[in-house]
Short mmCIF file of C-alpha atoms in Angstrom, two decimals:
data_model
loop_
_atom_site.label_atom_id
_atom_site.label_comp_id
_atom_site.label_asym_id
_atom_site.label_seq_id
_atom_site.Cartn_x
_atom_site.Cartn_y
_atom_site.Cartn_z
CA MET R 251 10.67 34.48 22.70
CA PRO R 252 7.02 35.55 22.73
CA THR R 253 4.96 34.96 25.82
CA PRO R 254 2.49 32.11 25.61
CA PRO R 255 -1.20 32.90 25.27
CA LYS R 256 -3.27 32.90 28.42
CA PRO R 257 -5.42 29.89 29.26
CA ALA R 258 -9.16 30.31 28.77
CA LYS R 259 -9.75 30.21 32.54
CA VAL R 260 -7.43 33.17 33.06
CA ILE R 261 -9.10 35.13 30.27
CA LYS R 262 -12.51 34.47 31.82
CA MET R 263 -11.27 35.45 35.29
CA GLU R 264 -9.95 38.76 33.96
CA GLY R 265 -13.41 39.53 32.64
CA ARG R 266 -12.22 41.45 29.61
CA SER R 267 -10.87 40.26 26.33
CA HIS R 268 -10.95 41.05 22.64
CA ARG R 269 -11.93 37.45 21.94
CA THR R 270 -15.48 36.48 21.10
CA LYS R 271 -17.46 33.92 23.08
CA SER R 272 -17.03 31.39 20.29
CA GLU R 273 -13.25 31.95 20.25
CA LEU R 274 -13.12 31.42 24.01
CA ALA R 275 -15.26 28.27 23.77
CA GLU R 276 -13.03 26.88 21.02
CA ARG R 277 -9.93 27.69 23.05
CA GLU R 278 -11.35 26.00 26.15
CA ARG R 279 -12.27 22.89 24.14
CA ALA R 280 -8.76 22.74 22.65
CA GLU R 281 -7.16 23.09 26.11
CA GLU R 282 -9.24 20.22 27.45
CA GLN R 283 -8.11 17.98 24.59
CA LEU R 284 -4.48 18.46 25.64
CA LEU R 285 -5.04 16.71 28.99
CA THR R 286 -5.68 13.04 29.76
CA GLY R 287 -8.30 13.74 32.41
CA ARG R 288 -6.47 11.57 34.92
CA VAL R 289 -5.54 13.20 38.20
CA LEU R 290 -1.86 13.67 39.05
CA ARG R 291 -0.72 10.65 41.10
CA GLU R 292 2.08 10.37 43.58
CA SER R 293 4.57 7.51 43.12
CA LYS R 294 5.30 5.03 45.90
CA GLU R 295 8.84 6.32 46.51
CA VAL R 296 7.59 9.90 46.79
CA LYS R 297 4.90 8.84 49.30
CA GLU R 298 7.53 7.10 51.43
CA ASN R 299 9.84 10.13 51.54
CA PRO R 300 8.40 12.85 53.83
CA ALA R 301 10.24 15.74 52.15
CA ALA R 302 9.32 14.57 48.64
CA HIS R 303 5.72 13.95 49.71
CA LYS R 304 5.44 17.48 51.10
CA GLU R 305 6.86 18.95 47.87
CA PHE R 306 4.49 16.81 45.78
CA GLN R 307 1.48 18.07 47.75
CA ARG R 308 2.64 21.68 47.28
CA ILE R 309 3.16 21.29 43.52
CA LYS R 310 -0.08 19.34 43.06
CA LYS R 311 -1.99 22.16 44.75
CA LEU R 312 -0.34 24.75 42.50
CA LEU R 313 -0.99 22.71 39.35
CA LYS R 314 -4.59 22.11 40.39
CA SER R 315 -5.14 25.86 40.78
CA ILE R 316 -4.26 26.33 37.09
CA GLY R 317 -6.00 23.18 35.91
CA LYS R 318 -2.78 21.35 35.01
CA ASP R 319 -2.86 18.61 37.67
CA ASP R 320 -2.96 15.98 34.96
CA ASN R 321 -1.13 12.66 35.27
CA LEU R 322 0.48 13.36 31.90
CA TYR R 323 3.03 15.37 33.90
CA GLY R 324 3.15 12.80 36.74
CA ALA R 325 6.51 11.15 36.04
CA ALA R 326 8.35 14.45 35.75
CA ILE R 327 6.69 15.91 38.85
CA ASN R 328 7.47 12.80 40.92
CA ARG R 329 11.09 12.87 39.73
CA TYR R 330 11.31 16.56 40.58
CA CYS R 331 9.99 15.93 44.11
CA MET R 332 12.55 13.18 44.72
CA LEU R 333 15.36 15.43 43.49
CA GLN R 334 14.11 18.18 45.81
CA ALA R 335 14.20 15.78 48.77
CA GLU R 336 17.69 14.57 47.79
CA CYS R 337 18.91 18.17 47.61
CA THR R 338 17.51 18.81 51.08
CA ASP R 339 19.37 15.75 52.42
CA LEU R 340 22.60 16.85 50.75
CA MET R 341 22.24 20.35 52.21
CA LYS R 342 21.97 18.76 55.68
CA LYS R 343 25.13 16.75 54.99
CA ARG R 344 26.88 19.90 53.83
CA LYS R 345 25.92 21.74 57.01
CA LEU R 346 27.16 18.81 59.11
CA ILE R 347 30.52 18.85 57.32
CA GLU R 348 30.81 22.61 57.89
CA GLU R 349 30.09 22.14 61.60
CA GLN R 350 32.73 19.41 61.80
CA MET R 351 35.24 21.70 60.09
CA GLU R 352 34.52 24.41 62.66
CA ARG R 353 35.11 21.93 65.49
CA MET R 354 38.37 20.90 63.84
CA GLU R 355 39.50 24.51 63.75
CA GLU R 356 38.63 24.88 67.43
CA SER R 357 40.68 21.79 68.29
CA TYR R 358 43.80 22.99 66.45
CA GLN R 359 45.64 23.48 69.75
CA VAL R 360 45.17 19.81 70.66
CA PHE R 361 46.90 18.73 67.45
CA GLU R 362 49.58 21.39 67.94
CA LYS R 363 50.40 20.14 71.46
CA LYS R 364 50.70 16.55 70.21
CA ASP R 365 53.00 17.62 67.36
CA ASP R 366 50.50 16.11 64.97
CA ILE R 367 49.93 19.03 62.58
CA LYS R 368 50.17 16.75 59.53
CA SER R 369 47.14 14.77 60.75
CA TYR R 370 45.25 17.99 61.32
CA TYR R 371 45.90 19.22 57.79
CA ALA R 372 45.10 15.80 56.32
CA LEU R 373 41.75 15.76 58.13
CA CYS R 374 41.02 19.33 57.01
CA THR R 375 41.85 18.45 53.41
CA ASN R 376 39.60 15.38 53.48
CA MET R 377 36.74 17.39 54.93
CA GLN R 378 37.15 20.06 52.28
CA LYS R 379 37.13 17.38 49.57
CA ASN R 380 33.93 15.97 51.05
CA LEU R 381 32.40 19.43 51.08
CA VAL R 382 33.31 19.99 47.43
CA SER R 383 31.93 16.56 46.53
CA VAL R 384 28.61 17.31 48.23
CA ASP R 385 28.50 20.70 46.52
CA ARG R 386 28.97 19.01 43.13
CA GLN R 387 26.18 16.57 43.87
CA ILE R 388 23.87 19.40 44.92
CA GLN R 389 24.76 21.35 41.80
CA ALA R 390 24.06 18.34 39.55
CA LYS R 391 20.69 17.71 41.19
CA ARG R 392 19.75 21.38 40.94
CA LYS R 393 20.61 21.30 37.24
CA MET R 394 18.35 18.28 36.79
CA MET R 395 15.59 20.09 38.70
CA LEU R 396 16.00 23.17 36.53
CA ASP R 397 15.78 21.03 33.41
CA ILE R 398 12.56 19.45 34.68
CA GLU R 399 11.16 22.89 35.55
CA LYS R 400 11.98 24.19 32.08
CA GLU R 401 10.58 21.09 30.44
CA ASN R 402 7.31 21.31 32.27
CA VAL R 403 6.88 25.01 31.79
CA MET R 404 7.80 24.69 28.13
CA THR R 405 5.51 21.71 27.69
CA ILE R 406 2.59 23.57 29.19
CA ALA R 407 3.50 26.72 27.27
CA ALA R 408 3.91 24.71 24.07
CA SER R 409 0.53 23.10 24.59
CA LEU R 410 -1.00 26.54 25.03
CA ARG R 411 0.76 27.83 21.90
CA SER R 412 -0.62 24.93 19.91
CA ILE R 413 -4.14 26.17 20.53
CA PRO R 414 -5.28 28.40 17.68
CA LYS R 415 -5.96 31.95 18.82
CA LYS R 416 -8.99 32.21 16.57
CA PRO R 417 -11.38 29.43 15.61
CA GLU R 418 -11.38 28.29 12.01
CA LYS R 419 -13.67 30.35 9.82
CA LYS R 420 -16.51 28.32 8.40
CA LYS R 421 -16.48 28.18 4.65
CA ASN R 422 -19.42 29.65 2.84
CA LEU R 423 -20.31 26.88 0.42
CA LEU R 424 -22.65 29.12 -1.60
CA MET R 425 -19.89 31.69 -2.21
CA GLU R 426 -17.45 28.93 -3.19
CA ALA R 427 -19.95 27.54 -5.65
CA LEU R 428 -20.64 30.98 -7.16
CA THR R 429 -16.96 31.96 -7.48
CA GLY R 430 -15.85 28.51 -8.63
CA GLU R 431 -13.31 28.05 -5.76
CA SER R 432 -12.91 24.69 -4.14
#
């Protein structure tokens, strides 16, 4: 898969390019047409969740630095931030379950003295099932996040690929008239 062309801002920042000024101007105009001009907005649920809000601010800053902080991407970015916060919560739950499992292992002697080994193993099995369940949830959310990441990168890349590398050549009407082409 070929790499997408660089945005006009990047080309200008580099200070060197094989493109003419008119090509760069045309490219910049075409890039501006791909955006709505509305600033990326944070949804209510993202604002209310501290972890999601922090992630939104981070992503908004990154998108602003490349000129892609457009509200066209708002729904996907807000969804991504909520998924990130949910993953963080699930990771905390996972850590808590692991700590509980360690405490269970430390208290093995108590169960052994009470002749209640079956209860011990039942508790251990339930905790392991909970751990696997949380891991599945984390994995599913990470997959959704990856899909959103790919979608946004591909959308931005696709929008950049849709910009013609060279501006259309103006037709010479006199030459067309002389050669009989139309």
